[in-house]
Protein backbone atom coordinates (compact mmCIF):
# COMPACT_ATOMS: atom_id res chain seq x y z
CA UNK A 1 0.00 0.00 0.00
CA UNK A 2 1.41 3.37 -1.05
CA UNK A 3 2.47 5.94 1.55
CA UNK A 4 -0.17 8.41 0.30
CA UNK A 5 -2.84 5.77 0.87
CA UNK A 6 -1.55 5.20 4.39
CA UNK A 7 -1.70 8.95 5.00
CA UNK A 8 -5.28 9.02 3.73
CA UNK A 9 -6.25 6.22 6.10
CA UNK A 10 -4.97 8.25 9.04
CA UNK A 11 -6.87 11.28 7.77
CA UNK A 12 -10.12 9.29 7.81
CA UNK A 13 -9.90 8.94 11.58
CA UNK A 14 -8.65 12.50 11.89
CA UNK A 15 -11.69 14.00 10.18
CA UNK A 16 -14.02 11.76 12.14
CA UNK A 17 -12.61 13.06 15.41
CA UNK A 18 -12.86 16.65 14.18
CA UNK A 19 -16.57 15.99 13.50
CA UNK A 20 -17.05 14.72 17.04
CA UNK A 21 -15.26 17.81 18.37
CA UNK A 22 -17.60 20.03 16.37
CA UNK A 23 -20.59 18.25 17.88
CA UNK A 24 -19.09 18.56 21.37
CA UNK A 25 -18.52 22.28 20.77
CA UNK A 26 -22.25 22.78 20.12
CA UNK A 27 -23.12 20.78 23.23
CA UNK A 28 -20.62 22.78 25.28
CA UNK A 29 -22.45 25.97 24.34
CA UNK A 30 -25.64 24.36 25.63
CA UNK A 31 -23.76 23.48 28.84
CA UNK A 32 -24.18 19.74 28.32
CA UNK A 33 -22.31 18.06 31.22
CA UNK A 34 -20.61 15.41 29.06
CA UNK A 35 -19.37 17.85 26.41
CA UNK A 36 -16.21 18.93 28.27
CA UNK A 37 -15.19 15.34 29.03
CA UNK A 38 -15.81 14.36 25.38
CA UNK A 39 -13.60 17.21 24.16
CA UNK A 40 -10.80 16.16 26.51
CA UNK A 41 -10.97 12.53 25.37
CA UNK A 42 -10.98 13.39 21.65
CA UNK A 43 -8.17 15.94 21.89
CA UNK A 44 -6.04 13.45 23.80
CA UNK A 45 -6.73 10.81 21.15
CA UNK A 46 -5.70 13.28 18.45
CA UNK A 47 -2.53 14.12 20.35
CA UNK A 48 -1.49 10.47 20.76
CA UNK A 49 -1.78 9.77 17.02
CA UNK A 50 -0.66 13.17 15.72
CA UNK A 51 2.78 11.93 14.62
CA UNK A 52 1.06 10.01 11.83
CA UNK A 53 -0.21 13.13 10.06
CA UNK A 54 3.25 14.10 8.78
CA UNK A 55 2.67 17.79 9.47
CA UNK A 56 4.74 19.56 12.14
CA UNK A 57 1.96 22.08 12.76
CA UNK A 58 -0.61 19.44 13.68
CA UNK A 59 0.99 18.37 16.93
CA UNK A 60 1.46 21.97 18.00
CA UNK A 61 -2.22 22.75 17.35
CA UNK A 62 -3.47 19.65 19.15
CA UNK A 63 -1.07 20.20 22.05
CA UNK A 64 -2.72 23.61 22.58
CA UNK A 65 -6.09 21.88 22.90
CA UNK A 66 -4.63 19.22 25.16
CA UNK A 67 -3.19 21.71 27.64
CA UNK A 68 -5.89 24.41 27.54
CA UNK A 69 -7.68 25.21 30.81
CA UNK A 70 -11.36 24.35 31.11
CA UNK A 71 -12.44 27.96 31.41
CA UNK A 72 -10.56 28.88 28.19
CA UNK A 73 -11.63 25.84 26.21
CA UNK A 74 -14.86 27.28 24.78
CA UNK A 75 -13.17 30.44 23.49
CA UNK A 76 -10.19 28.69 21.94
CA UNK A 77 -11.93 25.64 20.55
CA UNK A 78 -13.68 27.46 17.70
CA UNK A 79 -10.46 28.98 16.30
CA UNK A 80 -8.55 25.74 16.68
CA UNK A 81 -11.28 23.76 14.94
CA UNK A 82 -11.02 26.11 11.96
CA UNK A 83 -7.32 25.25 11.64
CA UNK A 84 -7.99 21.54 12.10
CA UNK A 85 -10.62 21.65 9.34
CA UNK A 86 -8.02 23.14 7.01
CA UNK A 87 -5.63 20.32 7.80
CA UNK A 88 -8.36 17.77 7.13
CA UNK A 89 -9.13 19.32 3.75
CA UNK A 90 -5.46 19.30 2.64
CA UNK A 91 -5.46 15.51 2.52
CA UNK A 92 -8.20 15.56 -0.12
CA UNK A 93 -5.58 16.61 -2.67
CA UNK A 94 -3.82 13.27 -2.31
CA UNK A 95 -4.46 11.37 -5.53
CA UNK A 96 -4.45 7.82 -4.19
CA UNK A 97 -7.98 6.97 -3.12
CA UNK A 98 -9.03 4.52 -0.43
CA UNK A 99 -11.13 1.65 -1.71
CA UNK A 100 -14.27 0.62 0.20
CA UNK A 101 -16.19 -2.41 -1.05
CA UNK A 102 -19.96 -2.42 -0.37
CA UNK A 103 -21.50 -5.87 -0.91
CA UNK A 104 -25.23 -5.19 -0.87
CA UNK A 105 -28.08 -6.10 -3.26
CA UNK A 106 -30.59 -3.50 -2.00
CA UNK A 107 -30.28 -0.79 -4.66
CA UNK A 108 -31.93 1.96 -2.62
CA UNK A 109 -29.69 1.36 0.41
CA UNK A 110 -26.69 1.11 -1.90
CA UNK A 111 -27.34 4.57 -3.35
CA UNK A 112 -27.89 6.09 0.10
CA UNK A 113 -24.69 4.60 1.48
CA UNK A 114 -22.62 5.50 -1.60
CA UNK A 115 -23.68 9.13 -1.26
CA UNK A 116 -23.08 9.24 2.50
CA UNK A 117 -19.74 7.43 2.42
CA UNK A 118 -18.37 9.39 -0.53
CA UNK A 119 -15.37 11.60 0.18
CA UNK A 120 -12.78 13.14 -2.15
CA UNK A 121 -10.15 10.55 -1.22
CA UNK A 122 -12.48 7.55 -1.05
CA UNK A 123 -13.76 5.31 -3.82
CA UNK A 124 -16.78 3.13 -3.08
CA UNK A 125 -17.08 -0.04 -5.15
CA UNK A 126 -20.42 -1.85 -5.17
CA UNK A 127 -21.11 -5.56 -5.65
CA UNK A 128 -24.60 -7.04 -5.56
CA UNK A 129 -23.29 -10.61 -5.50
CA UNK A 130 -20.35 -12.48 -4.00
CA UNK A 131 -19.10 -13.34 -7.50
CA UNK A 132 -18.86 -9.61 -8.32
CA UNK A 133 -17.15 -8.92 -4.99
CA UNK A 134 -14.49 -11.56 -5.71
CA UNK A 135 -13.55 -9.83 -8.95
CA UNK A 136 -13.30 -6.40 -7.29
CA UNK A 137 -11.15 -7.75 -4.46
CA UNK A 138 -8.80 -9.30 -7.00
CA UNK A 139 -8.43 -6.17 -9.10
CA UNK A 140 -8.73 -3.26 -6.66
CA UNK A 141 -6.88 -2.15 -3.56
CA UNK A 142 -9.62 -2.48 -0.93
CA UNK A 143 -9.14 -1.11 2.59
CA UNK A 144 -12.52 -2.06 4.13
CA UNK A 145 -15.51 -4.29 3.31
CA UNK A 146 -19.19 -3.65 4.11
CA UNK A 147 -20.99 -6.99 3.85
CA UNK A 148 -24.69 -7.86 3.83
CA UNK A 149 -25.19 -11.46 5.00
CA UNK A 150 -28.30 -12.02 2.81
CA UNK A 151 -27.09 -12.07 -0.79
CA UNK A 152 -28.62 -13.61 -3.94
CA UNK A 153 -25.79 -16.08 -4.61
CA UNK A 154 -24.43 -16.84 -1.12
CA UNK A 155 -24.80 -16.47 2.62
CA UNK A 156 -22.55 -13.55 3.59
CA UNK A 157 -21.33 -15.48 6.62
CA UNK A 158 -19.81 -18.14 4.36
CA UNK A 159 -18.07 -15.40 2.38
CA UNK A 160 -16.82 -13.88 5.65
CA UNK A 161 -15.19 -17.22 6.49
CA UNK A 162 -13.49 -17.32 3.07
CA UNK A 163 -12.17 -13.79 3.46
CA UNK A 164 -10.66 -14.57 6.85
CA UNK A 165 -8.98 -17.72 5.50
CA UNK A 166 -7.10 -15.82 2.80
CA UNK A 167 -3.77 -14.17 3.50
CA UNK A 168 -4.63 -11.06 1.47
CA UNK A 169 -7.87 -10.34 3.36
CA UNK A 170 -7.22 -11.93 6.76
CA UNK A 171 -6.71 -8.55 8.46
CA UNK A 172 -9.11 -6.50 6.32
CA UNK A 173 -11.78 -4.66 8.39
CA UNK A 174 -15.15 -6.27 7.65
CA UNK A 175 -18.38 -4.56 8.81
CA UNK A 176 -21.62 -6.53 8.66
CA UNK A 177 -24.90 -4.94 7.52
CA UNK A 178 -28.00 -7.04 8.18
CA UNK A 179 -31.72 -6.92 8.82
CA UNK A 180 -31.23 -9.84 11.22
CA UNK A 181 -31.35 -8.57 14.80
CA UNK A 182 -31.09 -11.87 16.70
CA UNK A 183 -28.18 -11.89 19.17
CA UNK A 184 -27.18 -15.36 17.95
CA UNK A 185 -26.60 -14.08 14.41
CA UNK A 186 -24.54 -11.16 15.65
CA UNK A 187 -22.38 -13.29 17.96
CA UNK A 188 -21.82 -15.79 15.13
CA UNK A 189 -20.59 -13.02 12.84
CA UNK A 190 -18.17 -11.78 15.50
CA UNK A 191 -16.97 -15.33 16.06
CA UNK A 192 -16.30 -15.66 12.32
CA UNK A 193 -14.15 -12.52 12.31
CA UNK A 194 -16.43 -9.53 11.75
CA UNK A 195 -15.16 -6.23 13.16
CA UNK A 196 -18.57 -4.58 13.60
CA UNK A 197 -22.27 -5.38 13.12
CA UNK A 198 -24.91 -2.83 12.11
CA UNK A 199 -28.61 -3.74 12.08
CA UNK A 200 -30.79 -2.30 9.31
CA UNK A 201 -32.11 0.32 9.04
CA UNK A 202 -28.66 1.78 9.63
CA UNK A 203 -27.87 5.40 10.46
CA UNK A 204 -25.50 6.51 7.67
CA UNK A 205 -23.74 9.10 9.85
CA UNK A 206 -22.98 6.60 12.60
CA UNK A 207 -21.83 4.07 10.03
CA UNK A 208 -19.54 6.61 8.33
CA UNK A 209 -17.97 7.50 11.67
CA UNK A 210 -17.41 3.82 12.50
CA UNK A 211 -15.76 3.20 9.14
CA UNK A 212 -13.41 6.15 9.62
CA UNK A 213 -12.32 4.70 12.96
CA UNK A 214 -11.74 1.24 11.45
CA UNK A 215 -9.74 2.75 8.59
CA UNK A 216 -7.42 4.54 10.97
CA UNK A 217 -6.84 1.34 12.94
CA UNK A 218 -6.09 -0.33 9.61
CA UNK A 219 -3.44 2.32 9.02
CA UNK A 220 -1.91 1.58 12.43
CA UNK A 221 -1.80 -2.12 11.61
CA UNK A 222 -0.35 -1.59 8.13
CA UNK A 223 2.33 0.71 9.45
CA UNK A 224 3.38 -1.90 12.02
CA UNK A 225 3.14 -5.03 9.88
CA UNK A 226 3.90 -4.17 6.27
CA UNK A 227 6.55 -1.45 6.48
CA UNK A 228 10.28 -1.82 6.83
CA UNK A 229 11.17 0.19 9.93
CA UNK A 230 14.49 1.52 8.56
CA UNK A 231 13.58 2.63 5.04
CA UNK A 232 9.82 3.04 5.35
CA UNK A 233 9.40 0.89 2.23
CA UNK A 234 6.92 -1.97 1.98
CA UNK A 235 8.36 -5.24 3.29
CA UNK A 236 8.16 -8.78 1.91
CA UNK A 237 4.63 -9.31 3.19
CA UNK A 238 3.40 -6.18 1.42
CA UNK A 239 5.32 -7.15 -1.73
CA UNK A 240 3.65 -10.57 -1.78
CA UNK A 241 0.21 -8.94 -1.72
CA UNK A 242 1.14 -6.42 -4.42
CA UNK A 243 2.65 -9.18 -6.59
CA UNK A 244 -0.47 -11.32 -6.29
CA UNK A 245 -2.71 -8.47 -7.41
CA UNK A 246 -0.36 -7.28 -10.18
CA UNK A 247 0.18 -10.75 -11.65
CA UNK A 248 -3.59 -11.40 -11.71
CA UNK A 249 -4.20 -8.14 -13.59
CA UNK A 250 -1.29 -8.84 -15.94
CA UNK A 251 -2.61 -12.31 -16.72
CA UNK A 252 -6.15 -11.09 -17.36
CA UNK A 253 -5.17 -8.14 -19.55
CA UNK A 254 -2.16 -9.86 -21.18
CA UNK A 255 -0.07 -6.85 -20.11
CA UNK A 256 3.66 -7.24 -19.43
CA UNK A 257 4.88 -7.28 -15.85
CA UNK A 258 8.57 -7.02 -14.97
CA UNK A 259 10.36 -7.62 -11.69
CA UNK A 260 13.82 -6.38 -10.71
CA UNK A 261 16.04 -7.29 -7.78
CA UNK A 262 18.56 -4.60 -6.82
CA UNK A 263 21.62 -5.17 -4.62
CA UNK A 264 23.88 -2.39 -3.32
CA UNK A 265 27.45 -3.18 -4.36
CA UNK A 266 29.92 -4.04 -1.58
CA UNK A 267 27.54 -2.79 1.08
CA UNK A 268 29.28 -4.84 3.76
CA UNK A 269 32.40 -2.75 3.16
CA UNK A 270 30.39 0.42 3.80
CA UNK A 271 29.31 -0.91 7.20
CA UNK A 272 32.80 -2.18 8.01
CA UNK A 273 34.63 1.01 6.97
CA UNK A 274 32.20 3.73 8.03
CA UNK A 275 29.89 2.10 10.59
CA UNK A 276 26.28 0.92 10.60
CA UNK A 277 24.71 4.39 11.11
CA UNK A 278 26.34 5.49 7.85
CA UNK A 279 25.21 2.22 6.25
CA UNK A 280 21.64 2.98 7.32
CA UNK A 281 21.95 6.43 5.77
CA UNK A 282 23.10 4.83 2.51
CA UNK A 283 20.13 2.44 2.48
CA UNK A 284 17.64 5.28 2.93
CA UNK A 285 19.35 7.45 0.30
CA UNK A 286 19.48 4.64 -2.27
CA UNK A 287 15.74 4.04 -1.71
CA UNK A 288 15.02 7.72 -2.30
CA UNK A 289 17.06 7.86 -5.52
CA UNK A 290 15.48 4.70 -6.94
CA UNK A 291 11.99 5.92 -6.00
CA UNK A 292 12.45 9.15 -7.93
CA UNK A 293 13.22 7.17 -11.09
CA UNK A 294 10.03 5.11 -10.87
CA UNK A 295 6.45 5.81 -11.87
CA UNK A 296 3.66 6.09 -9.33
CA UNK A 297 2.38 2.69 -10.49
CA UNK A 298 5.69 0.90 -9.83
CA UNK A 299 6.15 -0.88 -6.51
CA UNK A 300 9.45 -0.69 -4.60
CA UNK A 301 9.95 -2.92 -1.54
CA UNK A 302 12.81 -3.96 0.69
CA UNK A 303 13.58 -7.64 0.16
CA UNK A 304 16.14 -7.89 2.97
CA UNK A 305 19.58 -6.57 3.90
CA UNK A 306 20.81 -4.41 1.03
CA UNK A 307 18.43 -5.99 -1.52
CA UNK A 308 15.31 -4.36 -2.96
CA UNK A 309 12.63 -5.64 -5.33
CA UNK A 310 10.69 -3.54 -7.83
CA UNK A 311 7.49 -4.46 -9.66
CA UNK A 312 7.09 -2.65 -12.99
CA UNK A 313 3.43 -2.77 -14.00
CA UNK A 314 2.54 -2.89 -17.70
CA UNK A 315 6.26 -2.78 -18.50
CA UNK A 316 8.69 -5.06 -20.29
CA UNK A 317 12.28 -5.73 -19.21
CA UNK A 318 13.76 -3.16 -21.60
CA UNK A 319 11.62 -0.30 -20.28
CA UNK A 320 12.29 -1.35 -16.69
CA UNK A 321 16.00 -1.28 -17.47
CA UNK A 322 15.78 2.34 -18.66
CA UNK A 323 14.34 3.39 -15.29
CA UNK A 324 17.03 1.54 -13.34
CA UNK A 325 19.84 2.79 -15.59
CA UNK A 326 18.65 6.32 -14.82
CA UNK A 327 18.61 5.56 -11.08
CA UNK A 328 22.09 3.99 -11.27
CA UNK A 329 23.53 7.04 -13.07
CA UNK A 330 22.07 9.34 -10.41
CA UNK A 331 23.36 7.16 -7.57
CA UNK A 332 26.86 6.88 -9.08
CA UNK A 333 27.15 10.67 -9.10
CA UNK A 334 25.96 10.99 -5.50
CA UNK A 335 28.63 11.82 -2.91
CA UNK A 336 28.09 10.23 0.51
CA UNK A 337 29.81 11.63 3.57
CA UNK A 338 30.48 10.21 7.01
CA UNK A 339 30.08 12.32 10.19
CA UNK A 340 33.88 12.64 10.12
CA UNK A 341 33.80 14.16 6.62
CA UNK A 342 35.01 11.14 4.63
CA UNK A 343 33.56 10.98 1.12
CA UNK A 344 32.66 7.84 -0.80
CA UNK A 345 30.47 6.65 -3.69
CA UNK A 346 27.94 3.82 -3.93
CA UNK A 347 26.61 1.81 -6.88
CA UNK A 348 24.19 -1.07 -7.30
CA UNK A 349 23.74 -4.12 -9.48
CA UNK A 350 20.35 -5.30 -10.69
CA UNK A 351 18.71 -8.20 -12.50
CA UNK A 352 15.39 -7.86 -14.35
CA UNK A 353 13.03 -10.59 -15.55
CA UNK A 354 9.54 -10.77 -17.00
CA UNK A 355 7.00 -12.31 -14.63
CA UNK A 356 5.79 -15.63 -16.02
CA UNK A 357 2.12 -16.54 -15.74
CA UNK A 358 1.46 -18.60 -12.62
CA UNK A 359 4.87 -17.90 -11.07
CA UNK A 360 5.09 -16.98 -7.38
CA UNK A 361 6.96 -13.95 -6.11
CA UNK A 362 9.70 -16.20 -4.69
CA UNK A 363 10.14 -18.01 -8.01
CA UNK A 364 10.27 -14.74 -9.94
CA UNK A 365 12.78 -13.16 -7.57
CA UNK A 366 14.94 -16.29 -7.85
CA UNK A 367 14.74 -16.03 -11.65
CA UNK A 368 15.68 -12.32 -11.64
CA UNK A 369 18.47 -13.18 -9.21
CA UNK A 370 20.20 -15.11 -11.99
CA UNK A 371 20.69 -11.87 -13.91
CA UNK A 372 21.77 -10.06 -10.76
CA UNK A 373 24.52 -12.69 -10.42
CA UNK A 374 25.59 -11.99 -13.98
CA UNK A 375 25.75 -8.27 -13.22
CA UNK A 376 27.98 -9.00 -10.21
CA UNK A 377 30.18 -11.38 -12.19
CA UNK A 378 30.66 -8.79 -14.95
CA UNK A 379 32.03 -6.26 -12.48
CA UNK A 380 28.97 -4.84 -10.67
CA UNK A 381 27.57 -1.34 -11.23
CA UNK A 382 25.21 -2.45 -14.01
CA UNK A 383 21.70 -3.66 -14.85
CA UNK A 384 21.21 -7.01 -16.64
CA UNK A 385 17.99 -8.37 -18.15
CA UNK A 386 17.06 -11.82 -19.41
CA UNK A 387 17.44 -10.61 -23.00
CA UNK A 388 21.12 -9.69 -22.59
CA UNK A 389 23.63 -12.08 -24.11
CA UNK A 390 26.60 -13.10 -21.99
CA UNK A 391 29.32 -15.68 -22.27
CA UNK A 392 29.88 -16.26 -18.57
CA UNK A 393 29.07 -19.85 -17.59
CA UNK A 394 27.02 -20.99 -14.65
CA UNK A 395 28.75 -21.25 -11.31
CA UNK A 396 29.30 -24.85 -10.26
CA UNK A 397 28.36 -26.19 -6.84
CA UNK A 398 29.76 -29.49 -5.56
CA UNK A 399 27.13 -31.32 -3.50
CA UNK A 400 28.47 -34.10 -1.26
CA UNK A 401 25.42 -36.12 -0.24
CA UNK A 402 24.78 -39.88 -0.04
CA UNK A 403 20.99 -39.61 0.36
CA UNK A 404 19.51 -39.43 -3.15
CA UNK A 405 16.26 -37.86 -1.96
CA UNK A 406 18.04 -35.01 -0.14
CA UNK A 407 20.45 -34.62 -3.04
CA UNK A 408 17.57 -34.23 -5.48
CA UNK A 409 15.87 -31.56 -3.35
CA UNK A 410 19.05 -29.54 -2.77
CA UNK A 411 20.03 -29.78 -6.44
CA UNK A 412 16.56 -28.59 -7.51
CA UNK A 413 16.79 -25.54 -5.22
CA UNK A 414 20.27 -24.59 -6.50
CA UNK A 415 19.43 -25.04 -10.16
CA UNK A 416 16.35 -22.84 -9.68
CA UNK A 417 18.67 -19.83 -9.24
CA UNK A 418 20.82 -20.69 -12.22
CA UNK A 419 23.60 -22.73 -10.59
CA UNK A 420 25.08 -25.94 -11.95
CA UNK A 421 25.25 -28.83 -9.45
CA UNK A 422 27.84 -31.64 -9.50
CA UNK A 423 26.96 -34.52 -7.19
CA UNK A 424 29.41 -36.70 -5.25
CA UNK A 425 28.64 -39.23 -2.53
CA UNK A 426 32.13 -39.68 -1.00
CA UNK A 427 35.57 -38.06 -0.69
CA UNK A 428 37.10 -39.83 -3.69
CA UNK A 429 34.34 -38.71 -6.03
CA UNK A 430 34.49 -35.16 -4.62
CA UNK A 431 38.25 -34.86 -5.28
CA UNK A 432 37.84 -36.35 -8.75
CA UNK A 433 35.14 -33.83 -9.67
CA UNK A 434 37.06 -30.83 -8.29
CA UNK A 435 40.23 -31.82 -10.15
CA UNK A 436 38.42 -31.74 -13.49
CA UNK A 437 36.32 -28.56 -13.28
CA UNK A 438 36.40 -25.26 -11.34
CA UNK A 439 34.12 -25.32 -8.29
CA UNK A 440 32.63 -22.19 -6.69
CA UNK A 441 31.24 -23.76 -3.50
CA UNK A 442 30.89 -27.03 -1.62
CA UNK A 443 27.66 -28.11 0.06
CA UNK A 444 28.34 -31.09 2.32
CA UNK A 445 25.90 -33.15 4.37
CA UNK A 446 27.80 -33.98 7.56
CA UNK A 447 25.49 -36.93 8.33
CA UNK A 448 26.96 -39.16 5.61
CA UNK A 449 26.51 -42.86 6.31
CA UNK A 450 29.37 -45.38 6.34
CA UNK A 451 31.94 -42.62 6.86
CA UNK A 452 32.77 -39.86 9.32
CA UNK A 453 31.46 -36.67 7.79
CA UNK A 454 33.73 -34.51 9.94
CA UNK A 455 36.84 -36.42 8.88
CA UNK A 456 35.76 -35.98 5.29
CA UNK A 457 35.25 -32.26 5.85
CA UNK A 458 38.65 -31.92 7.53
CA UNK A 459 40.44 -33.77 4.73
CA UNK A 460 38.77 -31.67 2.04
CA UNK A 461 39.67 -28.44 3.81
CA UNK A 462 43.35 -29.51 3.80
CA UNK A 463 43.24 -30.30 0.07
CA UNK A 464 44.53 -27.36 -2.06
CA UNK A 465 41.56 -27.82 -4.37
CA UNK A 466 39.14 -26.87 -1.58
CA UNK A 467 40.98 -24.89 1.07
CA UNK A 468 39.90 -21.43 -0.16
CA UNK A 469 36.36 -22.01 -1.39
CA UNK A 470 33.20 -21.51 0.74
CA UNK A 471 31.70 -24.56 2.46
CA UNK A 472 28.06 -24.91 3.52
CA UNK A 473 27.34 -27.74 5.95
CA UNK A 474 23.99 -29.55 6.20
CA UNK A 475 23.19 -31.18 9.52
CA UNK A 476 20.28 -32.53 11.54
CA UNK A 477 18.09 -29.87 13.16
CA UNK A 478 18.78 -29.30 16.84
CA UNK A 479 22.31 -30.72 16.87
CA UNK A 480 24.24 -27.70 18.14
CA UNK A 481 27.32 -29.82 18.83
CA UNK A 482 27.59 -30.61 15.11
CA UNK A 483 27.18 -26.94 14.25
CA UNK A 484 29.97 -25.86 16.62
CA UNK A 485 32.28 -28.61 15.42
CA UNK A 486 31.64 -27.73 11.77
CA UNK A 487 32.50 -24.08 12.28
CA UNK A 488 35.64 -25.20 14.11
CA UNK A 489 36.69 -27.16 11.03
CA UNK A 490 36.22 -24.18 8.72
CA UNK A 491 32.68 -24.27 7.31
CA UNK A 492 31.37 -20.85 6.33
CA UNK A 493 27.73 -21.52 7.04
CA UNK A 494 25.48 -24.19 8.48
CA UNK A 495 21.95 -25.15 7.38
CA UNK A 496 19.74 -27.48 9.40
CA UNK A 497 17.71 -30.24 7.73
CA UNK A 498 15.04 -30.38 6.50
CA UNK A 499 16.27 -27.56 4.30
CA UNK A 500 14.06 -24.46 4.11
CA UNK A 501 14.50 -23.37 0.46
CA UNK A 502 14.38 -19.59 0.89
CA UNK A 503 16.77 -19.57 3.86
CA UNK A 504 19.14 -21.99 2.14
CA UNK A 505 19.28 -19.99 -1.11
CA UNK A 506 19.76 -16.72 0.78
CA UNK A 507 22.84 -18.16 2.52
CA UNK A 508 24.21 -19.60 -0.73
CA UNK A 509 23.78 -16.30 -2.60
CA UNK A 510 25.52 -14.38 0.17
CA UNK A 511 28.55 -16.68 0.17
CA UNK A 512 28.87 -16.73 -3.62
CA UNK A 513 29.04 -12.96 -3.69
PDB file of C-alpha atoms in Angstrom, residues 20-21 23-44 65-66 68-75 77:
ATOM      1  CA  UNK A  20     -17.052  14.724  17.039  1.00  0.00           C
ATOM      2  CA  UNK A  21     -15.258  17.811  18.368  1.00  0.00           C
ATOM      3  CA  UNK A  23     -20.591  18.250  17.884  1.00  0.00           C
ATOM      4  CA  UNK A  24     -19.089  18.560  21.373  1.00  0.00           C
ATOM      5  CA  UNK A  25     -18.525  22.282  20.765  1.00  0.00           C
ATOM      6  CA  UNK A  26     -22.252  22.777  20.124  1.00  0.00           C
ATOM      7  CA  UNK A  27     -23.123  20.779  23.227  1.00  0.00           C
ATOM      8  CA  UNK A  28     -20.622  22.779  25.284  1.00  0.00           C
ATOM      9  CA  UNK A  29     -22.452  25.970  24.345  1.00  0.00           C
ATOM     10  CA  UNK A  30     -25.638  24.363  25.631  1.00  0.00           C
ATOM     11  CA  UNK A  31     -23.763  23.476  28.844  1.00  0.00           C
ATOM     12  CA  UNK A  32     -24.184  19.745  28.321  1.00  0.00           C
ATOM     13  CA  UNK A  33     -22.313  18.058  31.221  1.00  0.00           C
ATOM     14  CA  UNK A  34     -20.606  15.414  29.063  1.00  0.00           C
ATOM     15  CA  UNK A  35     -19.371  17.855  26.415  1.00  0.00           C
ATOM     16  CA  UNK A  36     -16.211  18.934  28.273  1.00  0.00           C
ATOM     17  CA  UNK A  37     -15.193  15.344  29.027  1.00  0.00           C
ATOM     18  CA  UNK A  38     -15.807  14.358  25.382  1.00  0.00           C
ATOM     19  CA  UNK A  39     -13.601  17.207  24.162  1.00  0.00           C
ATOM     20  CA  UNK A  40     -10.805  16.157  26.511  1.00  0.00           C
ATOM     21  CA  UNK A  41     -10.968  12.532  25.369  1.00  0.00           C
ATOM     22  CA  UNK A  42     -10.978  13.386  21.651  1.00  0.00           C
ATOM     23  CA  UNK A  43      -8.167  15.935  21.889  1.00  0.00           C
ATOM     24  CA  UNK A  44      -6.045  13.449  23.805  1.00  0.00           C
ATOM     25  CA  UNK A  65      -6.093  21.884  22.897  1.00  0.00           C
ATOM     26  CA  UNK A  66      -4.626  19.215  25.155  1.00  0.00           C
ATOM     27  CA  UNK A  68      -5.890  24.408  27.541  1.00  0.00           C
ATOM     28  CA  UNK A  69      -7.677  25.214  30.814  1.00  0.00           C
ATOM     29  CA  UNK A  70     -11.361  24.350  31.109  1.00  0.00           C
ATOM     30  CA  UNK A  71     -12.444  27.962  31.407  1.00  0.00           C
ATOM     31  CA  UNK A  72     -10.559  28.883  28.189  1.00  0.00           C
ATOM     32  CA  UNK A  73     -11.631  25.841  26.211  1.00  0.00           C
ATOM     33  CA  UNK A  74     -14.855  27.276  24.777  1.00  0.00           C
ATOM     34  CA  UNK A  75     -13.171  30.443  23.491  1.00  0.00           C
ATOM     35  CA  UNK A  77     -11.935  25.639  20.549  1.00  0.00           C
TER      36      UNK A  77
END
